CSV table of C-alpha atoms in Angstrom, one decimal:
chain,number,residue,atom,x,y,z
A,1,MET,CA,0.0,0.0,0.0
A,2,ASN,CA,2.9,2.3,0.9
A,3,ILE,CA,4.5,1.6,-2.5
A,4,MET,CA,1.3,2.5,-4.3
A,5,ASP,CA,1.0,5.7,-2.3
A,6,PHE,CA,4.6,6.5,-3.3
A,7,ASN,CA,3.9,5.8,-7.0
A,8,VAL,CA,0.8,8.0,-6.9
A,9,LYS,CA,2.6,10.9,-5.3
A,10,LYS,CA,5.5,10.6,-7.8
A,11,LEU,CA,3.1,10.5,-10.7
A,12,ALA,CA,1.3,13.5,-9.4
A,13,ALA,CA,4.6,15.4,-8.9
A,14,ASP,CA,5.7,14.5,-12.4
A,15,ALA,CA,2.4,15.6,-13.9
A,16,GLY,CA,2.7,18.9,-12.0
A,17,THR,CA,6.3,19.4,-13.3
A,18,PHE,CA,5.2,18.6,-16.9
A,19,LEU,CA,2.3,21.1,-16.6
A,20,SER,CA,4.5,23.8,-15.2
A,21,ARG,CA,7.0,23.3,-18.1
A,22,ALA,CA,4.2,23.3,-20.7
A,23,VAL,CA,2.8,26.6,-19.3
A,24,GLN,CA,6.2,28.2,-19.2
A,25,PHE,CA,7.0,27.1,-22.8
A,26,THR,CA,3.6,28.4,-24.1
A,27,GLU,CA,4.0,31.7,-22.3
A,28,GLU,CA,7.5,32.1,-23.8
A,29,LYS,CA,6.2,31.5,-27.3
A,30,LEU,CA,3.5,34.0,-26.7
A,31,GLY,CA,6.0,36.5,-25.4
A,32,GLN,CA,4.3,36.6,-21.9
A,33,ALA,CA,7.3,35.2,-20.0
A,34,GLU,CA,11.0,35.8,-19.8
A,35,LYS,CA,13.4,33.2,-21.1
A,36,THR,CA,16.8,32.4,-19.8
A,37,GLU,CA,19.3,32.5,-22.7
A,38,LEU,CA,22.2,30.2,-22.9
A,39,ASP,CA,25.7,31.7,-23.1
A,40,ALA,CA,27.1,32.3,-26.5
A,41,HIS,CA,29.8,29.6,-26.2
A,42,LEU,CA,27.2,26.9,-25.4
A,43,GLU,CA,24.9,28.0,-28.2
A,44,ASN,CA,27.8,27.8,-30.6
A,45,LEU,CA,28.7,24.3,-29.5
A,46,LEU,CA,25.0,23.3,-29.9
A,47,SER,CA,24.9,24.7,-33.4
A,48,LYS,CA,28.2,22.9,-34.3
A,49,ALA,CA,26.8,19.6,-33.0
A,50,GLU,CA,23.6,19.9,-35.0
A,51,CYS,CA,25.5,20.8,-38.2
A,52,THR,CA,27.8,17.8,-37.7
A,53,LYS,CA,24.8,15.5,-37.2
A,54,ILE,CA,23.0,16.8,-40.4
A,55,TRP,CA,26.0,16.5,-42.7
A,56,THR,CA,27.2,13.2,-41.2
A,57,GLU,CA,23.8,11.7,-42.0
A,58,LYS,CA,23.9,13.0,-45.6
A,59,ILE,CA,27.4,11.8,-46.2
A,60,MET,CA,26.7,8.4,-44.7
A,61,LYS,CA,23.5,7.9,-46.8
A,62,GLN,CA,25.1,9.0,-50.0
A,63,THR,CA,28.2,6.8,-49.4
A,64,GLU,CA,25.9,3.8,-49.0
A,65,VAL,CA,24.2,4.7,-52.3
A,66,LEU,CA,27.6,4.9,-53.9
A,67,LEU,CA,28.8,1.5,-52.6
A,68,GLN,CA,25.4,-0.2,-53.1
A,69,PRO,CA,23.3,1.5,-55.8
A,70,ASN,CA,20.5,-1.1,-55.5
A,71,PRO,CA,18.0,0.2,-53.0
A,72,ASN,CA,16.4,-3.2,-52.4
A,73,ALA,CA,19.8,-4.6,-51.5
A,74,ARG,CA,20.4,-1.7,-49.1
A,75,ILE,CA,17.0,-2.4,-47.4
A,76,GLU,CA,17.8,-6.1,-47.1
A,77,GLU,CA,21.2,-5.3,-45.5
A,78,PHE,CA,19.6,-2.9,-43.1
A,79,VAL,CA,17.0,-5.5,-42.0
A,80,TYR,CA,19.7,-8.1,-41.5
A,81,GLU,CA,21.8,-5.6,-39.5
A,82,LYS,CA,18.9,-4.8,-37.2
A,83,LEU,CA,18.2,-8.5,-36.7
A,84,ASP,CA,21.9,-8.9,-35.9
A,85,ARG,CA,22.3,-11.5,-38.6
A,86,LYS,CA,24.8,-11.8,-41.5
A,87,ALA,CA,23.3,-10.9,-44.8
A,88,PRO,CA,23.6,-13.7,-47.5
A,89,SER,CA,26.4,-13.2,-50.0
A,90,ARG,CA,25.2,-12.0,-53.4
A,91,ILE,CA,26.9,-11.8,-56.7
A,92,ASN,CA,27.6,-8.2,-57.7
A,93,ASN,CA,27.2,-6.7,-61.2
A,94,PRO,CA,30.8,-7.0,-62.5
A,95,GLU,CA,30.9,-10.6,-61.3
A,96,LEU,CA,27.6,-11.4,-63.0
A,97,LEU,CA,28.8,-9.7,-66.3
A,98,GLY,CA,32.1,-11.6,-66.1
A,99,GLN,CA,30.3,-15.0,-65.6
A,100,TYR,CA,28.1,-14.2,-68.7
A,101,MET,CA,31.2,-13.4,-70.7
A,102,ILE,CA,32.9,-16.6,-69.7
A,103,ASP,CA,29.9,-18.7,-70.4
A,104,ALA,CA,29.5,-17.1,-73.8
A,105,GLY,CA,33.2,-17.5,-74.6
A,106,THR,CA,33.0,-21.2,-73.6
A,107,GLU,CA,30.0,-21.8,-75.9
A,108,PHE,CA,31.6,-19.9,-78.8
A,109,GLY,CA,34.8,-21.9,-78.4
A,110,PRO,CA,37.9,-21.0,-76.4
A,111,GLY,CA,39.9,-21.7,-79.5
A,112,THR,CA,38.3,-18.9,-81.5
A,113,ALA,CA,39.6,-15.3,-81.2
A,114,TYR,CA,36.2,-13.9,-80.0
A,115,GLY,CA,35.6,-16.7,-77.6
A,116,ASN,CA,39.0,-16.4,-76.1
A,117,ALA,CA,38.6,-12.7,-75.8
A,118,LEU,CA,35.3,-13.0,-74.1
A,119,ILE,CA,36.7,-15.4,-71.5
A,120,LYS,CA,39.6,-13.1,-70.8
A,121,CYS,CA,37.3,-10.1,-70.4
A,122,GLY,CA,35.0,-12.2,-68.2
A,123,GLU,CA,37.9,-13.1,-65.9
A,124,THR,CA,38.9,-9.5,-65.6
A,125,GLN,CA,35.3,-8.4,-64.8
A,126,LYS,CA,35.2,-11.0,-62.0
A,127,ARG,CA,38.5,-9.6,-60.6
A,128,ILE,CA,37.0,-6.2,-60.7
A,129,GLY,CA,33.9,-7.6,-58.9
A,130,THR,CA,36.2,-9.0,-56.2
A,131,ALA,CA,37.9,-5.6,-55.8
A,132,ASP,CA,34.5,-3.9,-55.6
A,133,ARG,CA,33.5,-6.3,-52.8
A,134,GLU,CA,36.7,-5.5,-51.0
A,135,LEU,CA,36.1,-1.8,-51.4
A,136,ILE,CA,32.6,-2.1,-49.9
A,137,GLN,CA,33.8,-4.2,-46.9
A,138,THR,CA,36.7,-1.9,-46.2
A,139,SER,CA,34.7,1.3,-46.5
A,140,ALA,CA,31.9,-0.1,-44.4
A,141,LEU,CA,34.3,-1.0,-41.6
A,142,ASN,CA,36.6,2.0,-41.7
A,143,PHE,CA,34.3,4.8,-42.8
A,144,LEU,CA,30.5,4.1,-42.5
A,145,THR,CA,30.7,2.3,-39.1
A,146,PRO,CA,32.3,5.2,-37.3
A,147,LEU,CA,29.8,7.7,-38.8
A,148,ARG,CA,26.9,5.4,-37.9
A,149,ASN,CA,28.3,5.0,-34.3
A,150,PHE,CA,28.4,8.8,-34.0
A,151,ILE,CA,24.8,9.2,-35.1
A,152,GLU,CA,23.4,6.3,-33.1
A,153,GLY,CA,25.6,6.7,-30.1
A,154,ASP,CA,27.4,10.0,-29.3
A,155,TYR,CA,24.8,12.3,-30.9
A,156,LYS,CA,21.9,10.4,-29.2
A,157,THR,CA,23.6,11.1,-25.8
A,158,ILE,CA,24.1,14.7,-26.7
A,159,ALA,CA,20.5,15.0,-27.8
A,160,LYS,CA,19.3,13.4,-24.5
A,161,GLU,CA,21.4,15.8,-22.4
A,162,ARG,CA,20.3,18.8,-24.5
A,163,LYS,CA,16.7,17.9,-23.9
A,164,LEU,CA,17.4,17.6,-20.2
A,165,LEU,CA,19.0,21.0,-20.3
A,166,GLN,CA,15.9,22.4,-22.0
A,167,ASN,CA,13.7,21.0,-19.2
A,168,LYS,CA,16.0,22.4,-16.5
A,169,ARG,CA,15.8,25.8,-18.1
A,170,LEU,CA,12.0,25.7,-18.2
A,171,ASP,CA,12.1,24.7,-14.5
A,172,LEU,CA,14.4,27.6,-13.7
A,173,ASP,CA,12.2,30.1,-15.6
A,174,ALA,CA,9.1,28.7,-14.0
A,175,ALA,CA,10.7,29.2,-10.5
A,176,LYS,CA,11.6,32.7,-11.4
A,177,THR,CA,8.0,33.4,-12.5
A,178,ARG,CA,6.6,32.0,-9.2
A,179,LEU,CA,9.1,34.0,-7.1
A,180,LYS,CA,8.1,37.2,-9.0
A,181,LYS,CA,4.4,36.5,-8.4
A,182,ALA,CA,5.0,35.7,-4.7
A,183,LYS,CA,6.9,39.0,-4.2
A,184,ALA,CA,4.1,40.9,-5.9
A,185,ALA,CA,1.5,39.3,-3.6
A,186,GLU,CA,3.6,40.1,-0.6
A,187,THR,CA,3.8,43.8,-1.6
A,188,ARG,CA,0.0,43.9,-2.2
A,189,ALA,CA,-0.7,42.3,1.2
A,190,SER,CA,1.5,44.9,2.9
A,191,GLN,CA,-0.4,47.7,1.3
A,192,LEU,CA,-3.8,46.3,2.4
A,193,ASN,CA,-2.6,45.9,6.0
A,194,SER,CA,-1.4,49.5,6.0
A,195,ALA,CA,-4.8,50.7,4.8
A,196,ARG,CA,-6.6,48.8,7.6
A,197,LEU,CA,-4.4,50.3,10.3
A,198,GLU,CA,-5.2,53.9,9.2
A,199,GLY,CA,-9.1,53.6,9.5
A,200,ASP,CA,-11.1,53.9,12.8
A,201,ASN,CA,-14.8,54.3,11.8
A,202,ILE,CA,-17.5,51.7,11.4
A,203,MET,CA,-17.3,51.6,7.6
A,204,VAL,CA,-13.6,50.9,7.7
A,205,ASN,CA,-14.1,48.1,10.3
A,206,PHE,CA,-16.8,46.6,8.0
A,207,SER,CA,-14.4,46.9,5.1
A,208,TYR,CA,-11.8,45.1,7.1
A,209,MET,CA,-14.1,42.2,7.7
A,210,LEU,CA,-14.9,42.0,4.0
A,211,ASN,CA,-11.2,42.1,3.0
A,212,PHE,CA,-10.1,39.7,5.7
A,213,LEU,CA,-10.3,36.6,3.5
A,214,HIS,CA,-8.8,38.4,0.6
A,215,VAL,CA,-5.8,39.5,2.7
A,216,LYS,CA,-5.4,36.0,4.0
A,217,TRP,CA,-5.2,34.7,0.4
A,218,LEU,CA,-2.6,37.4,-0.5
A,219,LYS,CA,-0.6,36.5,2.6
A,220,ILE,CA,-0.4,32.9,1.3
A,221,TRP,CA,1.5,34.3,-1.7
A,222,ALA,CA,3.7,36.2,0.7
A,223,GLU,CA,4.6,33.1,2.6
A,224,GLU,CA,5.5,31.5,-0.7
A,225,VAL,CA,8.4,33.9,-1.2
A,226,THR,CA,10.8,32.0,1.0
A,227,LYS,CA,9.8,28.7,-0.6
A,228,SER,CA,10.1,30.2,-4.1
A,229,GLU,CA,13.5,31.6,-3.3
A,230,GLN,CA,14.7,28.2,-2.1
A,231,GLU,CA,13.2,26.5,-5.2
A,232,LEU,CA,14.9,29.0,-7.4
A,233,ARG,CA,18.3,28.3,-5.8
A,234,ILE,CA,17.8,24.5,-6.4
A,235,THR,CA,16.6,24.9,-10.0
A,236,GLN,CA,19.5,27.3,-10.8
A,237,SER,CA,22.0,24.8,-9.4
A,238,GLU,CA,20.5,22.0,-11.4
A,239,PHE,CA,20.5,24.1,-14.5
A,240,ASP,CA,24.1,25.1,-14.1
A,241,ARG,CA,25.1,21.5,-13.5
A,242,GLN,CA,23.3,20.3,-16.6
A,243,ALA,CA,24.7,23.1,-18.7
A,244,GLU,CA,28.2,22.0,-17.7
A,245,ILE,CA,27.5,18.4,-18.5
A,246,THR,CA,26.1,19.4,-21.9
A,247,ARG,CA,29.1,21.7,-22.6
A,248,LEU,CA,31.6,18.9,-21.9
A,249,LEU,CA,29.8,16.5,-24.2
A,250,LEU,CA,29.6,19.2,-27.0
A,251,GLU,CA,33.3,20.0,-26.7
A,252,GLY,CA,33.9,16.4,-27.8
A,253,ILE,CA,32.6,17.3,-31.2
A,254,SER,CA,36.1,18.5,-32.1
A,255,SER,CA,37.5,15.1,-31.3
A,256,THR,CA,34.8,13.6,-33.4
A,257,HIS,CA,35.8,15.7,-36.4
A,258,ALA,CA,39.4,14.5,-35.9
A,259,HIS,CA,38.3,10.9,-35.8
A,260,HIS,CA,36.1,11.3,-38.9
A,261,LEU,CA,39.1,12.9,-40.7
A,262,ARG,CA,41.1,9.7,-40.1
A,263,CYS,CA,38.2,7.6,-41.3
A,264,LEU,CA,37.9,9.8,-44.4
A,265,ASN,CA,41.6,9.2,-45.2
A,266,ASP,CA,41.0,5.5,-44.9
A,267,PHE,CA,38.1,5.7,-47.3
A,268,VAL,CA,40.1,7.7,-49.8
A,269,GLU,CA,42.9,5.1,-49.6
A,270,ALA,CA,40.4,2.3,-50.1
A,271,GLN,CA,39.0,4.0,-53.2
A,272,MET,CA,42.6,4.7,-54.5
A,273,THR,CA,43.5,1.0,-54.1
A,274,TYR,CA,40.3,0.0,-55.8
A,275,TYR,CA,40.7,2.3,-58.8
A,276,ALA,CA,44.4,1.3,-59.1
A,277,GLN,CA,43.5,-2.4,-59.1
A,278,CYS,CA,40.8,-1.8,-61.8
A,279,TYR,CA,43.3,0.2,-63.9
A,280,GLN,CA,45.9,-2.5,-63.7
A,281,TYR,CA,43.3,-5.2,-64.5
A,282,MET,CA,42.1,-3.3,-67.6
A,283,LEU,CA,45.7,-2.5,-68.6
A,284,ASP,CA,46.6,-6.2,-68.5
A,285,LEU,CA,43.4,-7.0,-70.4
A,286,GLN,CA,44.2,-4.4,-73.0
A,287,LYS,CA,47.6,-6.0,-73.5
A,288,GLN,CA,46.1,-9.5,-73.8
A,289,LEU,CA,43.5,-8.3,-76.3
A,290,GLY,CA,46.2,-6.4,-78.2
A,291,SER,CA,47.7,-9.7,-79.2
A,292,PHE,CA,44.4,-10.8,-80.8
A,293,PRO,CA,43.9,-10.1,-84.5
A,294,SER,CA,40.6,-8.4,-85.3
A,295,ASN,CA,39.1,-11.1,-87.5
A,296,TYR,CA,36.1,-10.3,-89.7
A,297,HIS,CA,34.9,-13.4,-91.6
A,298,SER,CA,31.9,-13.6,-93.8
A,299,ASN,CA,29.2,-16.2,-93.0
A,300,ASN,CA,28.8,-17.4,-96.6
A,301,ASN,CA,32.4,-18.6,-97.2
A,302,GLN,CA,33.2,-15.7,-99.5
A,303,THR,CA,36.7,-14.5,-100.0
A,304,SER,CA,38.0,-13.4,-96.7
A,305,VAL,CA,39.9,-10.2,-96.1
A,306,ALA,CA,43.1,-10.6,-94.2
A,307,PRO,CA,42.8,-8.9,-90.8
A,308,ILE,CA,45.4,-6.4,-89.5
A,309,PRO,CA,47.0,-7.5,-86.2
A,310,SER,CA,47.5,-5.3,-83.2
A,311,ALA,CA,50.7,-3.3,-82.6
A,312,SER,CA,53.8,-5.4,-82.4
A,313,SER,CA,57.5,-5.0,-83.1
A,314,ASN,CA,57.6,-8.3,-85.0
A,315,VAL,CA,56.3,-7.4,-88.5
A,316,ILE,CA,57.2,-8.8,-91.9
A,317,GLY,CA,60.5,-7.2,-93.0
A,318,SER,CA,62.3,-4.4,-91.2
A,319,SER,CA,60.1,-1.4,-92.0
A,320,ALA,CA,56.5,-0.8,-91.0
A,321,LEU,CA,53.8,1.9,-91.2
A,322,THR,CA,51.8,2.8,-88.1
A,323,SER,CA,48.2,3.8,-88.6
A,324,THR,CA,46.3,6.4,-86.6
A,325,SER,CA,44.6,3.7,-84.7
A,326,GLY,CA,47.8,2.3,-83.3
A,327,LEU,CA,48.0,-0.8,-85.6
A,328,VAL,CA,51.2,-1.7,-87.4
A,329,MET,CA,50.9,-2.5,-91.1
A,330,THR,CA,53.4,-4.2,-93.3
A,331,SER,CA,55.0,-1.9,-95.8
A,332,PRO,CA,54.3,-2.3,-99.5
A,333,SER,CA,57.9,-3.1,-100.3
A,334,ASN,CA,57.9,-6.2,-98.1
A,335,LEU,CA,54.6,-7.4,-99.5
A,336,SER,CA,56.0,-7.1,-102.9
A,337,ASP,CA,59.1,-9.1,-101.9
A,338,LEU,CA,56.9,-11.9,-100.7
A,339,LYS,CA,54.7,-11.9,-103.7
A,340,GLU,CA,57.6,-11.7,-106.2
A,341,CYS,CA,59.9,-14.2,-104.5
A,342,SER,CA,60.5,-17.3,-106.6
A,343,GLY,CA,59.9,-20.7,-105.1
A,344,SER,CA,59.0,-21.1,-101.4
A,345,ARG,CA,60.3,-19.3,-98.3
A,346,LYS,CA,60.2,-20.0,-94.6
A,347,ALA,CA,58.1,-17.7,-92.4
A,348,ARG,CA,57.4,-17.4,-88.7
A,349,VAL,CA,53.8,-17.0,-87.5
A,350,LEU,CA,53.3,-13.9,-85.4
A,351,TYR,CA,49.8,-14.6,-84.1
A,352,ASP,CA,47.3,-17.4,-83.8
A,353,TYR,CA,44.8,-17.5,-86.6
A,354,ASP,CA,41.7,-19.6,-87.0
A,355,ALA,CA,40.8,-20.7,-90.5
A,356,ALA,CA,37.5,-19.3,-91.7
A,357,ASN,CA,36.9,-22.1,-94.2
A,358,SER,CA,38.6,-25.2,-95.7
A,359,SER,CA,40.6,-23.1,-98.2
A,360,GLU,CA,42.6,-21.5,-95.3
A,361,LEU,CA,45.2,-22.8,-93.0
A,362,SER,CA,45.0,-22.3,-89.2
A,363,LEU,CA,48.1,-20.9,-87.6
A,364,LEU,CA,49.7,-21.1,-84.2
A,365,ALA,CA,51.9,-18.3,-82.9
A,366,ASP,CA,55.7,-18.8,-83.3
A,367,GLU,CA,55.5,-21.9,-85.5
A,368,VAL,CA,57.5,-21.9,-88.8
A,369,ILE,CA,55.7,-22.8,-92.0
A,370,THR,CA,56.6,-22.8,-95.7
A,371,VAL,CA,54.9,-20.1,-97.8
A,372,PHE,CA,54.8,-19.4,-101.6
A,373,SER,CA,52.8,-17.2,-103.9
A,374,VAL,CA,50.1,-18.4,-106.3
A,375,VAL,CA,49.3,-16.6,-109.5
A,376,GLY,CA,45.9,-14.9,-109.3
A,377,MET,CA,45.6,-15.0,-105.5
A,378,ASP,CA,44.6,-12.0,-103.5
A,379,SER,CA,47.5,-9.7,-102.8
A,380,ASP,CA,46.9,-10.0,-99.0
A,381,TRP,CA,47.3,-13.7,-99.0
A,382,LEU,CA,50.0,-16.4,-99.6
A,383,MET,CA,49.7,-20.2,-99.8
A,384,GLY,CA,51.0,-21.8,-96.6
A,385,GLU,CA,52.2,-25.3,-96.1
A,386,ARG,CA,52.7,-27.3,-92.9
A,387,GLY,CA,53.6,-31.0,-93.5
A,388,ASN,CA,50.6,-32.4,-95.5
A,389,GLN,CA,48.4,-29.4,-94.6
A,390,LYS,CA,48.1,-26.6,-97.1
A,391,GLY,CA,45.9,-23.5,-97.3
A,392,ARG,CA,45.8,-19.8,-97.7
A,393,VAL,CA,47.3,-17.6,-94.9
A,394,PRO,CA,47.2,-13.9,-94.3
A,395,ILE,CA,50.5,-12.1,-95.0
A,396,THR,CA,50.2,-9.8,-92.0
A,397,TYR,CA,50.4,-12.7,-89.7
A,398,LEU,CA,53.9,-13.7,-91.0
A,399,GLU,CA,57.5,-12.7,-90.6
A,400,LEU,CA,59.6,-13.7,-93.5
A,401,LEU,CA,62.8,-15.6,-92.5
A,402,ASN,CA,66.1,-15.2,-94.4
């Protein structure tokens, strides 16, 4: 029973405090009550903390969009995080593209130039996907997590203490208002008592009797002066104490900025590593694709046009002409030497070549074959011979041996 009485009294006291704060807040908004202003330094710290919170949230959200553009995936990761469970691993876009390229290249044939190129491109895309996954993990650990810890931890504590400071200020201003009213009542009661003492006729005595209750009521306010002054001292002390606690917390924002600066450096380093890896992967891929000839074969077995290989120092003869696209073309004098040579000559194959039809001879890089010209054959082709195999070969794939 005593516990219930205590709870009821506490509930009533809390309700009275809440009502007092609400009245004070409303009167301040209406301009009917004075408001205790915080000192300039504390106001500046509060503004700095609010600004830090706003921009940290914006940077954090946009970084999440940058690292994971798919909103559904972000929602799924958020749900798993709140459930304190690990999100299932999902294949990212570069890895998916790489797998498609590898599958296509395998179906087209790894021995063909296009199929081989697709496989190599797919492998590079999968490496980029792995690097992308590492970037997300590193950025989440070293950059996003500290930002989120500030929003969900430090700033929540600051906001809680700031709200408590606001309540203490309302209590202080309410105590000031009550003391002001009590002093006004004391002054009015003193004036009424003075008027009573000066009268001595029947009407004055009758007036005294009528005003007796009114004076008593005013004296209650006068008796409240001492109580209000004591309450003011308590609320002032609590307000000063809460202001100091809030100030100490807010001064930690500078340390937060320094910590976030270190996290930002980690994020930049992670991005730099990622882009450097991607650049190196693509550079290697470009070199690999540069060794592939650009084959264009007709589908109806018509006469094929000899493709021009990528840039290489090993060209037929000693002189070469470089086109604006970066490809090296055999000079006309060397072509004429090959076409006008009598008999057969040995030639080294510079690049792999897949025969487009039965009239052509497939070639393997670095093998040595016998070549000779045939009257009436296209000027870009020679007849090649390897053992019992014979067929047309593109001149630009050969290096004539002395």
